[in-house]
């Protein structure tokens, strides 16, 4: 009375063979493994409920294909590596949140994941906040630093604002992280005109934000400020030349 059952059907048309290859060669065993990873006692939904909104501060690979995690309050949890991989996937977390959405409706108090014999996970309406997915976070992909000459496209005199540069092929914004150069700019020691260049050390950081690639630029050191040439230099011999 007052309860109902919903069958969650996994339809992987064209992809089921890949799932079988990933989890096990036998289709029946693959399905059983998938059910355990998602809805088992130590599966994804149970893990999200246990972690709640706590941050994971450390991880250590242990035997039997498990990973031991240390939470921000010092508690440690050990789960299968496949479960932790799903937990770190933002899109998977969003889908898990959609599954528990009915708990926000009036009169719906509990969601249970079951096998034919047992209740593997029991989730109440108070657990819904634990399933809120993280925002799309930056996943570092590449970081490198090189010496370059950049053309100044626009100067930002407001602190922490980005300058706009050109490397001759593309235009981009960059943070200035050289405190000595910033101090000279703020004191009015450095003067800029259209066409000036900076020889500098440029740090380039690429990261993944959701499904997109993002690139940030940082000028870590200004080696010299090169004023634009007002007149063409003449190829004259030095004064003491014969």
mmCIF file of C-alpha atoms in Angstrom:
data_model
loop_
_atom_site.group_PDB
_atom_site.id
_atom_site.type_symbol
_atom_site.label_atom_id
_atom_site.label_comp_id
_atom_site.label_asym_id
_atom_site.label_seq_id
_atom_site.Cartn_x
_atom_site.Cartn_y
_atom_site.Cartn_z
ATOM 1 C CA UNK A 1 0.000 0.000 0.000
ATOM 2 C CA UNK A 2 1.322 3.418 -0.924
ATOM 3 C CA UNK A 3 4.257 1.985 -2.870
ATOM 4 C CA UNK A 4 4.977 1.158 -6.481
ATOM 5 C CA UNK A 5 7.728 -0.456 -8.508
ATOM 6 C CA UNK A 6 9.610 1.001 -11.442
ATOM 7 C CA UNK A 7 11.711 -1.164 -13.708
ATOM 8 C CA UNK A 8 14.815 0.620 -14.958
ATOM 9 C CA UNK A 9 15.606 -0.847 -18.366
ATOM 10 C CA UNK A 10 19.107 -0.482 -19.796
ATOM 11 C CA UNK A 11 18.846 -0.215 -23.557
ATOM 12 C CA UNK A 12 22.256 -0.231 -25.181
ATOM 13 C CA UNK A 13 21.429 -0.840 -28.833
ATOM 14 C CA UNK A 14 24.689 -1.281 -30.675
ATOM 15 C CA UNK A 15 26.726 -0.808 -27.505
ATOM 16 C CA UNK A 16 25.946 -3.931 -25.514
ATOM 17 C CA UNK A 17 28.841 -5.876 -27.083
ATOM 18 C CA UNK A 18 31.206 -3.159 -25.866
ATOM 19 C CA UNK A 19 29.770 -3.399 -22.349
ATOM 20 C CA UNK A 20 30.236 -7.169 -22.387
ATOM 21 C CA UNK A 21 33.851 -6.818 -23.550
ATOM 22 C CA UNK A 22 34.547 -4.259 -20.848
ATOM 23 C CA UNK A 23 33.083 -6.146 -17.898
ATOM 24 C CA UNK A 24 33.208 -9.816 -18.828
ATOM 25 C CA UNK A 25 33.135 -12.095 -21.847
ATOM 26 C CA UNK A 26 29.840 -13.628 -20.782
ATOM 27 C CA UNK A 27 26.743 -11.446 -21.293
ATOM 28 C CA UNK A 28 24.961 -12.730 -18.188
ATOM 29 C CA UNK A 29 28.006 -12.102 -15.998
ATOM 30 C CA UNK A 30 28.475 -8.682 -17.614
ATOM 31 C CA UNK A 31 24.933 -7.670 -16.682
ATOM 32 C CA UNK A 32 25.419 -8.917 -13.134
ATOM 33 C CA UNK A 33 28.655 -6.957 -12.827
ATOM 34 C CA UNK A 34 27.002 -3.828 -14.193
ATOM 35 C CA UNK A 35 24.166 -4.130 -11.696
ATOM 36 C CA UNK A 36 26.655 -4.437 -8.843
ATOM 37 C CA UNK A 37 28.715 -1.438 -10.009
ATOM 38 C CA UNK A 38 25.652 0.789 -10.308
ATOM 39 C CA UNK A 39 23.159 -0.450 -7.750
ATOM 40 C CA UNK A 40 24.988 -2.947 -5.548
ATOM 41 C CA UNK A 41 25.707 -2.658 -1.829
ATOM 42 C CA UNK A 42 29.055 -1.035 -2.701
ATOM 43 C CA UNK A 43 27.909 0.432 -6.018
ATOM 44 C CA UNK A 44 27.607 3.978 -7.289
ATOM 45 C CA UNK A 45 24.312 4.924 -5.599
ATOM 46 C CA UNK A 46 25.380 3.514 -2.240
ATOM 47 C CA UNK A 47 28.745 5.287 -2.511
ATOM 48 C CA UNK A 48 27.173 8.672 -3.297
ATOM 49 C CA UNK A 49 24.865 8.251 -0.303
ATOM 50 C CA UNK A 50 27.815 7.417 1.986
ATOM 51 C CA UNK A 51 30.062 10.260 0.811
ATOM 52 C CA UNK A 52 27.266 12.841 0.938
ATOM 53 C CA UNK A 53 28.775 16.250 0.056
ATOM 54 C CA UNK A 54 32.179 15.618 1.628
ATOM 55 C CA UNK A 55 35.348 16.267 -0.354
ATOM 56 C CA UNK A 56 37.740 13.448 -1.181
ATOM 57 C CA UNK A 57 41.229 14.439 -0.012
ATOM 58 C CA UNK A 58 43.205 11.333 -0.857
ATOM 59 C CA UNK A 59 43.108 8.068 -2.775
ATOM 60 C CA UNK A 60 45.189 4.922 -2.707
ATOM 61 C CA UNK A 61 44.995 1.907 -4.980
ATOM 62 C CA UNK A 62 44.708 -1.306 -2.979
ATOM 63 C CA UNK A 63 44.474 -4.993 -3.814
ATOM 64 C CA UNK A 64 41.497 -6.730 -5.416
ATOM 65 C CA UNK A 65 40.846 -3.824 -7.800
ATOM 66 C CA UNK A 66 39.653 -1.472 -5.069
ATOM 67 C CA UNK A 67 40.581 2.085 -4.176
ATOM 68 C CA UNK A 68 40.784 3.438 -0.626
ATOM 69 C CA UNK A 69 39.544 7.030 -0.310
ATOM 70 C CA UNK A 70 40.138 9.515 2.502
ATOM 71 C CA UNK A 71 37.390 12.073 3.052
ATOM 72 C CA UNK A 72 37.843 15.601 4.376
ATOM 73 C CA UNK A 73 36.801 14.588 7.902
ATOM 74 C CA UNK A 74 39.332 11.738 7.983
ATOM 75 C CA UNK A 75 36.909 8.872 7.315
ATOM 76 C CA UNK A 76 38.162 6.277 4.838
ATOM 77 C CA UNK A 77 36.052 4.260 2.397
ATOM 78 C CA UNK A 78 37.066 1.395 0.123
ATOM 79 C CA UNK A 79 35.160 0.868 -3.128
ATOM 80 C CA UNK A 80 35.752 -0.835 -6.481
ATOM 81 C CA UNK A 81 37.814 1.276 -8.867
ATOM 82 C CA UNK A 82 35.001 1.119 -11.461
ATOM 83 C CA UNK A 83 32.599 2.695 -8.963
ATOM 84 C CA UNK A 84 35.023 5.545 -8.234
ATOM 85 C CA UNK A 85 35.520 6.130 -11.973
ATOM 86 C CA UNK A 86 31.750 6.515 -12.385
ATOM 87 C CA UNK A 87 31.599 8.827 -9.368
ATOM 88 C CA UNK A 88 34.161 11.185 -10.937
ATOM 89 C CA UNK A 89 32.244 11.363 -14.232
ATOM 90 C CA UNK A 90 30.138 14.539 -14.159
ATOM 91 C CA UNK A 91 27.653 13.265 -16.748
ATOM 92 C CA UNK A 92 27.088 10.037 -14.822
ATOM 93 C CA UNK A 93 26.524 12.051 -11.642
ATOM 94 C CA UNK A 94 23.909 14.156 -13.417
ATOM 95 C CA UNK A 95 22.081 11.014 -14.540
ATOM 96 C CA UNK A 96 22.172 9.592 -11.009
ATOM 97 C CA UNK A 97 20.627 12.821 -9.742
ATOM 98 C CA UNK A 98 17.786 12.439 -12.250
ATOM 99 C CA UNK A 99 17.067 8.938 -10.947
ATOM 100 C CA UNK A 100 16.465 10.203 -7.380
ATOM 101 C CA UNK A 101 14.437 13.249 -8.529
ATOM 102 C CA UNK A 102 11.044 11.622 -7.649
ATOM 103 C CA UNK A 103 12.056 11.867 -3.975
ATOM 104 C CA UNK A 104 11.442 15.608 -4.213
ATOM 105 C CA UNK A 105 7.783 15.001 -4.981
ATOM 106 C CA UNK A 106 5.137 15.113 -2.317
ATOM 107 C CA UNK A 107 4.352 11.682 -0.892
ATOM 108 C CA UNK A 108 7.514 9.992 -2.227
ATOM 109 C CA UNK A 109 9.711 9.228 0.766
ATOM 110 C CA UNK A 110 12.052 6.402 -0.200
ATOM 111 C CA UNK A 111 13.711 4.864 -3.246
ATOM 112 C CA UNK A 112 15.025 1.316 -2.976
ATOM 113 C CA UNK A 113 17.295 -0.588 -5.341
ATOM 114 C CA UNK A 114 16.656 -4.300 -5.076
ATOM 115 C CA UNK A 115 17.712 -7.654 -6.345
ATOM 116 C CA UNK A 116 15.187 -10.479 -6.301
ATOM 117 C CA UNK A 117 16.341 -11.326 -2.781
ATOM 118 C CA UNK A 118 17.531 -8.174 -1.032
ATOM 119 C CA UNK A 119 17.390 -4.400 -0.828
ATOM 120 C CA UNK A 120 20.873 -3.275 -1.898
ATOM 121 C CA UNK A 121 20.430 0.495 -1.472
ATOM 122 C CA UNK A 122 17.778 2.512 0.355
ATOM 123 C CA UNK A 123 17.657 6.247 -0.376
ATOM 124 C CA UNK A 124 15.373 8.675 1.464
ATOM 125 C CA UNK A 125 14.243 12.168 0.525
ATOM 126 C CA UNK A 126 16.855 13.584 2.936
ATOM 127 C CA UNK A 127 19.600 11.971 0.822
ATOM 128 C CA UNK A 128 18.749 13.861 -2.372
ATOM 129 C CA UNK A 129 21.204 16.682 -1.638
ATOM 130 C CA UNK A 130 24.010 14.110 -1.582
ATOM 131 C CA UNK A 131 23.295 13.410 -5.241
ATOM 132 C CA UNK A 132 23.706 17.002 -6.421
ATOM 133 C CA UNK A 133 26.344 16.744 -9.172
ATOM 134 C CA UNK A 134 29.453 18.914 -9.061
ATOM 135 C CA UNK A 135 29.826 21.785 -11.453
ATOM 136 C CA UNK A 136 31.861 21.071 -14.562
ATOM 137 C CA UNK A 137 35.365 21.242 -13.120
ATOM 138 C CA UNK A 138 38.641 21.877 -14.894
ATOM 139 C CA UNK A 139 40.587 18.711 -15.626
ATOM 140 C CA UNK A 140 44.248 19.656 -16.287
ATOM 141 C CA UNK A 141 45.553 18.314 -19.592
ATOM 142 C CA UNK A 142 48.750 20.191 -20.437
ATOM 143 C CA UNK A 143 50.962 22.934 -19.000
ATOM 144 C CA UNK A 144 54.059 24.379 -20.630
ATOM 145 C CA UNK A 145 56.120 27.555 -20.502
ATOM 146 C CA UNK A 146 58.128 29.177 -23.286
ATOM 147 C CA UNK A 147 59.853 32.449 -24.111
ATOM 148 C CA UNK A 148 57.986 34.538 -26.684
ATOM 149 C CA UNK A 149 57.693 38.034 -28.107
ATOM 150 C CA UNK A 150 54.102 39.271 -27.960
ATOM 151 C CA UNK A 151 52.474 42.318 -29.505
ATOM 152 C CA UNK A 152 50.403 44.349 -27.037
ATOM 153 C CA UNK A 153 46.851 44.646 -28.353
ATOM 154 C CA UNK A 154 45.354 46.314 -25.268
ATOM 155 C CA UNK A 155 46.597 47.242 -21.796
ATOM 156 C CA UNK A 156 44.592 46.690 -18.591
ATOM 157 C CA UNK A 157 45.465 49.238 -15.925
ATOM 158 C CA UNK A 158 42.935 47.801 -13.455
ATOM 159 C CA UNK A 159 44.603 45.303 -11.151
ATOM 160 C CA UNK A 160 43.972 41.615 -11.948
ATOM 161 C CA UNK A 161 42.434 42.442 -15.352
ATOM 162 C CA UNK A 162 43.813 40.579 -18.340
ATOM 163 C CA UNK A 163 45.905 42.135 -21.108
ATOM 164 C CA UNK A 164 45.239 41.285 -24.734
ATOM 165 C CA UNK A 165 48.168 40.080 -26.840
ATOM 166 C CA UNK A 166 48.931 38.761 -30.294
ATOM 167 C CA UNK A 167 51.645 36.271 -31.191
ATOM 168 C CA UNK A 168 51.321 37.114 -34.879
ATOM 169 C CA UNK A 169 48.815 34.344 -35.599
ATOM 170 C CA UNK A 170 46.129 34.618 -32.918
ATOM 171 C CA UNK A 171 44.925 37.105 -30.309
ATOM 172 C CA UNK A 172 44.345 36.060 -26.698
ATOM 173 C CA UNK A 173 43.987 37.420 -23.167
ATOM 174 C CA UNK A 174 46.609 36.747 -20.506
ATOM 175 C CA UNK A 175 47.134 37.419 -16.816
ATOM 176 C CA UNK A 176 50.275 39.367 -15.897
ATOM 177 C CA UNK A 177 51.990 37.545 -12.994
ATOM 178 C CA UNK A 178 55.300 39.453 -12.932
ATOM 179 C CA UNK A 179 55.046 41.624 -9.756
ATOM 180 C CA UNK A 180 58.024 43.844 -10.689
ATOM 181 C CA UNK A 181 56.542 44.667 -14.078
ATOM 182 C CA UNK A 182 53.081 45.280 -12.592
ATOM 183 C CA UNK A 183 54.651 47.641 -10.038
ATOM 184 C CA UNK A 184 56.391 49.610 -12.805
ATOM 185 C CA UNK A 185 53.109 49.912 -14.700
ATOM 186 C CA UNK A 186 51.217 51.089 -11.614
ATOM 187 C CA UNK A 187 53.895 53.707 -10.871
ATOM 188 C CA UNK A 188 53.789 55.019 -14.437
ATOM 189 C CA UNK A 189 57.372 54.009 -15.192
ATOM 190 C CA UNK A 190 56.316 51.938 -18.189
ATOM 191 C CA UNK A 191 54.757 53.802 -21.133
ATOM 192 C CA UNK A 192 52.961 51.996 -23.941
ATOM 193 C CA UNK A 193 52.176 52.862 -27.528
ATOM 194 C CA UNK A 194 50.402 50.988 -30.260
ATOM 195 C CA UNK A 195 52.819 48.506 -31.793
ATOM 196 C CA UNK A 196 54.886 47.864 -28.635
ATOM 197 C CA UNK A 197 56.110 44.351 -27.870
ATOM 198 C CA UNK A 198 56.911 42.401 -24.722
ATOM 199 C CA UNK A 199 59.590 39.740 -24.653
ATOM 200 C CA UNK A 200 58.342 37.473 -21.901
ATOM 201 C CA UNK A 201 57.950 34.023 -20.466
ATOM 202 C CA UNK A 202 54.465 32.740 -21.259
ATOM 203 C CA UNK A 203 52.807 29.851 -19.382
ATOM 204 C CA UNK A 204 50.044 28.048 -21.274
ATOM 205 C CA UNK A 205 47.587 25.851 -19.371
ATOM 206 C CA UNK A 206 45.078 23.638 -21.191
ATOM 207 C CA UNK A 207 42.225 21.932 -19.379
ATOM 208 C CA UNK A 208 38.968 20.146 -20.082
ATOM 209 C CA UNK A 209 35.742 21.791 -18.905
ATOM 210 C CA UNK A 210 32.921 19.324 -19.429
ATOM 211 C CA UNK A 211 33.219 18.378 -23.098
ATOM 212 C CA UNK A 212 35.109 21.553 -24.082
ATOM 213 C CA UNK A 213 38.816 22.361 -24.299
ATOM 214 C CA UNK A 214 39.888 25.517 -22.454
ATOM 215 C CA UNK A 215 43.207 27.388 -22.649
ATOM 216 C CA UNK A 216 44.558 30.002 -20.212
ATOM 217 C CA UNK A 217 47.613 32.208 -20.688
ATOM 218 C CA UNK A 218 49.874 33.702 -18.000
ATOM 219 C CA UNK A 219 52.818 36.085 -18.463
ATOM 220 C CA UNK A 220 55.086 34.918 -15.634
ATOM 221 C CA UNK A 221 58.020 37.244 -16.388
ATOM 222 C CA UNK A 222 58.513 40.298 -18.597
ATOM 223 C CA UNK A 223 62.094 40.152 -19.855
ATOM 224 C CA UNK A 224 62.014 43.474 -21.720
ATOM 225 C CA UNK A 225 59.615 46.012 -23.133
ATOM 226 C CA UNK A 226 60.305 46.630 -26.827
ATOM 227 C CA UNK A 227 58.943 50.014 -28.044
ATOM 228 C CA UNK A 228 57.706 50.127 -31.614
ATOM 229 C CA UNK A 229 60.190 51.387 -34.166
ATOM 230 C CA UNK A 230 59.323 54.996 -35.066
ATOM 231 C CA UNK A 231 61.996 55.083 -37.791
ATOM 232 C CA UNK A 232 63.663 52.333 -39.746
ATOM 233 C CA UNK A 233 67.111 51.582 -38.342
ATOM 234 C CA UNK A 234 69.903 52.542 -40.758
ATOM 235 C CA UNK A 235 72.661 50.110 -41.500
ATOM 236 C CA UNK A 236 75.473 52.567 -40.718
ATOM 237 C CA UNK A 237 79.036 51.677 -39.724
ATOM 238 C CA UNK A 238 80.032 52.442 -36.114
ATOM 239 C CA UNK A 239 81.533 55.923 -35.519
ATOM 240 C CA UNK A 240 85.096 54.615 -35.133
ATOM 241 C CA UNK A 241 84.993 52.585 -38.343
ATOM 242 C CA UNK A 242 87.458 53.715 -41.110
#
